[in-house]
Amino acid sequence: MAASMYIVVEGEDPGFDIFVNGRALARNEDAVEKLALRLEVRPLIEFFSADENSMSLLIEEGAGNRELMQRLPPPQWYSPSEGLVTVEALMAALEDEPQQLGSDGEQVLSELVEYRRVLRKTEDRKLRWHLAVSWR
């Protein structure tokens, strides 16, 4: 099973494509978190929130617990500008030295570019977001 960290934008249809790959980011989450902490920005994983839709998807994929659905807190939503601070700091740190994350460094950087695109559009539309995880 391959994990993917993807962006969820508040509302039914934000009016733009929110797809981001997120597989390299999920594979390297620990290293990306350590890099964020070294850069003194909020780690991406801190933007995670499980909403009803993503938990339903996890259960369909065999990775969630139906009983938790009853106790699931309301989803947490974040300002795109908060996420952009983290994403842009990580991008700046990886642009000259992607190999600091090993062989996945270039792919992580590419996914961060996708995150930045989605977060900028989310900010332009004055919407909020959070991260979710999928296992497929």
PDB file of C-alpha atoms in Angstrom:
ATOM      1  CA  MET A   1       0.000   0.000   0.000  1.00  0.00           C
ATOM      2  CA  ALA A   2       1.340   3.433  -0.974  1.00  0.00           C
ATOM      3  CA  ALA A   3       0.427   6.419   1.142  1.00  0.00           C
ATOM      4  CA  SER A   4      -0.309   9.848  -0.268  1.00  0.00           C
ATOM      5  CA  MET A   5      -0.618  13.186   1.537  1.00  0.00           C
ATOM      6  CA  TYR A   6      -3.172  15.299  -0.288  1.00  0.00           C
ATOM      7  CA  ILE A   7      -4.888  18.648   0.136  1.00  0.00           C
ATOM      8  CA  VAL A   8      -8.574  18.953   1.000  1.00  0.00           C
ATOM      9  CA  VAL A   9     -10.133  22.342   0.317  1.00  0.00           C
ATOM     10  CA  GLU A  10     -13.169  23.429   2.303  1.00  0.00           C
ATOM     11  CA  GLY A  11     -16.495  23.148   0.505  1.00  0.00           C
ATOM     12  CA  GLU A  12     -17.975  20.844  -2.099  1.00  0.00           C
ATOM     13  CA  ASP A  13     -16.242  22.279  -5.182  1.00  0.00           C
ATOM     14  CA  PRO A  14     -13.548  24.931  -4.867  1.00  0.00           C
ATOM     15  CA  GLY A  15     -13.737  25.663  -8.609  1.00  0.00           C
ATOM     16  CA  PHE A  16     -10.234  24.473  -9.480  1.00  0.00           C
ATOM     17  CA  ASP A  17      -8.191  21.276  -9.642  1.00  0.00           C
ATOM     18  CA  ILE A  18      -6.849  20.413  -6.180  1.00  0.00           C
ATOM     19  CA  PHE A  19      -4.994  17.239  -7.202  1.00  0.00           C
ATOM     20  CA  VAL A  20      -1.514  16.833  -5.772  1.00  0.00           C
ATOM     21  CA  ASN A  21       0.441  13.597  -5.953  1.00  0.00           C
ATOM     22  CA  GLY A  22       1.791  13.601  -2.389  1.00  0.00           C
ATOM     23  CA  ARG A  23       3.345  10.113  -2.478  1.00  0.00           C
ATOM     24  CA  ALA A  24       6.962  11.231  -2.174  1.00  0.00           C
ATOM     25  CA  LEU A  25       5.969  13.607   0.628  1.00  0.00           C
ATOM     26  CA  ALA A  26       4.240  10.747   2.454  1.00  0.00           C
ATOM     27  CA  ARG A  27       7.233   8.413   1.982  1.00  0.00           C
ATOM     28  CA  ASN A  28       9.581  11.092   3.317  1.00  0.00           C
ATOM     29  CA  GLU A  29       7.301  12.625   5.935  1.00  0.00           C
ATOM     30  CA  ASP A  30       9.766  12.132   8.808  1.00  0.00           C
ATOM     31  CA  ALA A  31      12.650  13.747   6.923  1.00  0.00           C
ATOM     32  CA  VAL A  32      10.409  16.587   5.681  1.00  0.00           C
ATOM     33  CA  GLU A  33       9.192  17.178   9.239  1.00  0.00           C
ATOM     34  CA  LYS A  34      12.783  17.333  10.541  1.00  0.00           C
ATOM     35  CA  LEU A  35      13.695  19.759   7.759  1.00  0.00           C
ATOM     36  CA  ALA A  36      10.715  21.985   8.633  1.00  0.00           C
ATOM     37  CA  LEU A  37      11.732  22.007  12.290  1.00  0.00           C
ATOM     38  CA  ARG A  38      15.321  22.941  11.328  1.00  0.00           C
ATOM     39  CA  LEU A  39      13.878  25.763   9.214  1.00  0.00           C
ATOM     40  CA  GLU A  40      11.685  26.776  12.181  1.00  0.00           C
ATOM     41  CA  VAL A  41       8.424  26.462  10.250  1.00  0.00           C
ATOM     42  CA  ARG A  42       5.372  24.404  11.061  1.00  0.00           C
ATOM     43  CA  PRO A  43       5.724  20.808   9.774  1.00  0.00           C
ATOM     44  CA  LEU A  44       3.259  19.828   7.054  1.00  0.00           C
ATOM     45  CA  ILE A  45       1.877  16.965   9.146  1.00  0.00           C
ATOM     46  CA  GLU A  46       0.556  19.529  11.631  1.00  0.00           C
ATOM     47  CA  PHE A  47      -1.926  20.597   8.940  1.00  0.00           C
ATOM     48  CA  PHE A  48      -3.480  17.109   8.959  1.00  0.00           C
ATOM     49  CA  SER A  49      -7.132  16.760   9.902  1.00  0.00           C
ATOM     50  CA  ALA A  50      -9.420  13.798   9.439  1.00  0.00           C
ATOM     51  CA  ASP A  51     -12.811  14.811   8.155  1.00  0.00           C
ATOM     52  CA  GLU A  52     -15.757  12.520   7.535  1.00  0.00           C
ATOM     53  CA  ASN A  53     -15.020  12.155   3.812  1.00  0.00           C
ATOM     54  CA  SER A  54     -11.355  11.262   4.240  1.00  0.00           C
ATOM     55  CA  MET A  55     -12.146   8.845   7.084  1.00  0.00           C
ATOM     56  CA  SER A  56     -14.769   7.159   4.891  1.00  0.00           C
ATOM     57  CA  LEU A  57     -12.152   6.813   2.171  1.00  0.00           C
ATOM     58  CA  LEU A  58      -9.669   5.309   4.642  1.00  0.00           C
ATOM     59  CA  ILE A  59     -12.265   2.788   5.783  1.00  0.00           C
ATOM     60  CA  GLU A  60     -13.009   1.846   2.159  1.00  0.00           C
ATOM     61  CA  GLU A  61      -9.269   1.344   1.672  1.00  0.00           C
ATOM     62  CA  GLY A  62      -9.150  -0.894   4.747  1.00  0.00           C
ATOM     63  CA  ALA A  63      -7.019   1.483   6.809  1.00  0.00           C
ATOM     64  CA  GLY A  64      -9.597   3.159   9.057  1.00  0.00           C
ATOM     65  CA  ASN A  65     -11.762   2.195  11.998  1.00  0.00           C
ATOM     66  CA  ARG A  66     -15.551   2.548  11.661  1.00  0.00           C
ATOM     67  CA  GLU A  67     -15.932   3.045  15.426  1.00  0.00           C
ATOM     68  CA  LEU A  68     -13.736   6.150  15.265  1.00  0.00           C
ATOM     69  CA  MET A  69     -16.213   7.755  12.869  1.00  0.00           C
ATOM     70  CA  GLN A  70     -18.625   8.180  15.798  1.00  0.00           C
ATOM     71  CA  ARG A  71     -16.015  10.064  17.861  1.00  0.00           C
ATOM     72  CA  LEU A  72     -14.396  12.034  15.069  1.00  0.00           C
ATOM     73  CA  PRO A  73     -13.874  15.683  16.085  1.00  0.00           C
ATOM     74  CA  PRO A  74     -14.904  18.390  13.631  1.00  0.00           C
ATOM     75  CA  PRO A  75     -12.298  18.886  10.899  1.00  0.00           C
ATOM     76  CA  GLN A  76      -9.670  21.507  11.502  1.00  0.00           C
ATOM     77  CA  TRP A  77      -9.259  24.047   8.695  1.00  0.00           C
ATOM     78  CA  TYR A  78      -6.193  26.187   8.104  1.00  0.00           C
ATOM     79  CA  SER A  79      -5.382  29.399   6.338  1.00  0.00           C
ATOM     80  CA  PRO A  80      -3.568  28.838   3.033  1.00  0.00           C
ATOM     81  CA  SER A  81      -1.041  31.503   4.025  1.00  0.00           C
ATOM     82  CA  GLU A  82       0.030  29.343   6.995  1.00  0.00           C
ATOM     83  CA  GLY A  83       0.654  26.405   4.686  1.00  0.00           C
ATOM     84  CA  LEU A  84       2.449  28.559   2.133  1.00  0.00           C
ATOM     85  CA  VAL A  85       4.985  29.646   4.769  1.00  0.00           C
ATOM     86  CA  THR A  86       5.925  25.992   5.303  1.00  0.00           C
ATOM     87  CA  VAL A  87       5.783  24.928   1.658  1.00  0.00           C
ATOM     88  CA  GLU A  88       7.858  27.857   0.413  1.00  0.00           C
ATOM     89  CA  ALA A  89      10.485  27.419   3.145  1.00  0.00           C
ATOM     90  CA  LEU A  90      10.820  23.721   2.295  1.00  0.00           C
ATOM     91  CA  MET A  91      11.045  24.518  -1.411  1.00  0.00           C
ATOM     92  CA  ALA A  92      13.776  27.111  -0.835  1.00  0.00           C
ATOM     93  CA  ALA A  93      15.765  24.621   1.261  1.00  0.00           C
ATOM     94  CA  LEU A  94      15.457  21.888  -1.375  1.00  0.00           C
ATOM     95  CA  GLU A  95      15.968  23.911  -4.574  1.00  0.00           C
ATOM     96  CA  ASP A  96      19.765  23.869  -4.346  1.00  0.00           C
ATOM     97  CA  GLU A  97      20.117  20.610  -2.412  1.00  0.00           C
ATOM     98  CA  PRO A  98      17.263  18.193  -3.131  1.00  0.00           C
ATOM     99  CA  GLN A  99      19.612  15.290  -2.372  1.00  0.00           C
ATOM    100  CA  GLN A 100      19.391  16.129   1.331  1.00  0.00           C
ATOM    101  CA  LEU A 101      16.224  13.984   1.188  1.00  0.00           C
ATOM    102  CA  GLY A 102      17.982  11.245  -0.747  1.00  0.00           C
ATOM    103  CA  SER A 103      16.835   9.929  -4.098  1.00  0.00           C
ATOM    104  CA  ASP A 104      13.280  11.252  -3.580  1.00  0.00           C
ATOM    105  CA  GLY A 105      14.411  14.853  -3.133  1.00  0.00           C
ATOM    106  CA  GLU A 106      13.533  16.009  -6.655  1.00  0.00           C
ATOM    107  CA  GLN A 107      10.094  14.360  -6.444  1.00  0.00           C
ATOM    108  CA  VAL A 108       9.409  15.918  -3.018  1.00  0.00           C
ATOM    109  CA  LEU A 109      10.329  19.316  -4.459  1.00  0.00           C
ATOM    110  CA  SER A 110       8.008  18.730  -7.420  1.00  0.00           C
ATOM    111  CA  GLU A 111       5.137  17.845  -5.075  1.00  0.00           C
ATOM    112  CA  LEU A 112       5.797  20.947  -2.992  1.00  0.00           C
ATOM    113  CA  VAL A 113       5.402  22.994  -6.195  1.00  0.00           C
ATOM    114  CA  GLU A 114       1.990  21.309  -6.664  1.00  0.00           C
ATOM    115  CA  TYR A 115       1.067  22.143  -3.053  1.00  0.00           C
ATOM    116  CA  ARG A 116       2.055  25.781  -3.588  1.00  0.00           C
ATOM    117  CA  ARG A 117      -0.135  25.986  -6.722  1.00  0.00           C
ATOM    118  CA  VAL A 118      -3.180  24.634  -4.875  1.00  0.00           C
ATOM    119  CA  LEU A 119      -2.603  26.718  -1.750  1.00  0.00           C
ATOM    120  CA  ARG A 120      -2.257  29.912  -3.795  1.00  0.00           C
ATOM    121  CA  LYS A 121      -5.547  29.220  -5.576  1.00  0.00           C
ATOM    122  CA  THR A 122      -7.139  28.385  -2.227  1.00  0.00           C
ATOM    123  CA  GLU A 123      -5.888  31.689  -0.836  1.00  0.00           C
ATOM    124  CA  ASP A 124      -7.124  33.639  -3.898  1.00  0.00           C
ATOM    125  CA  ARG A 125     -10.619  32.241  -3.315  1.00  0.00           C
ATOM    126  CA  LYS A 126     -10.476  32.907   0.444  1.00  0.00           C
ATOM    127  CA  LEU A 127     -11.010  29.229   1.281  1.00  0.00           C
ATOM    128  CA  ARG A 128      -9.397  27.055   3.949  1.00  0.00           C
ATOM    129  CA  TRP A 129      -7.641  23.709   3.699  1.00  0.00           C
ATOM    130  CA  HIS A 130      -6.111  20.762   5.523  1.00  0.00           C
ATOM    131  CA  LEU A 131      -4.047  17.703   4.703  1.00  0.00           C
ATOM    132  CA  ALA A 132      -5.461  14.207   4.535  1.00  0.00           C
ATOM    133  CA  VAL A 133      -3.773  10.844   3.971  1.00  0.00           C
ATOM    134  CA  SER A 134      -4.784   8.061   1.626  1.00  0.00           C
ATOM    135  CA  TRP A 135      -3.428   4.528   1.537  1.00  0.00           C
ATOM    136  CA  ARG A 136      -3.885   2.769  -1.804  1.00  0.00           C
TER     137      ARG A 136
END
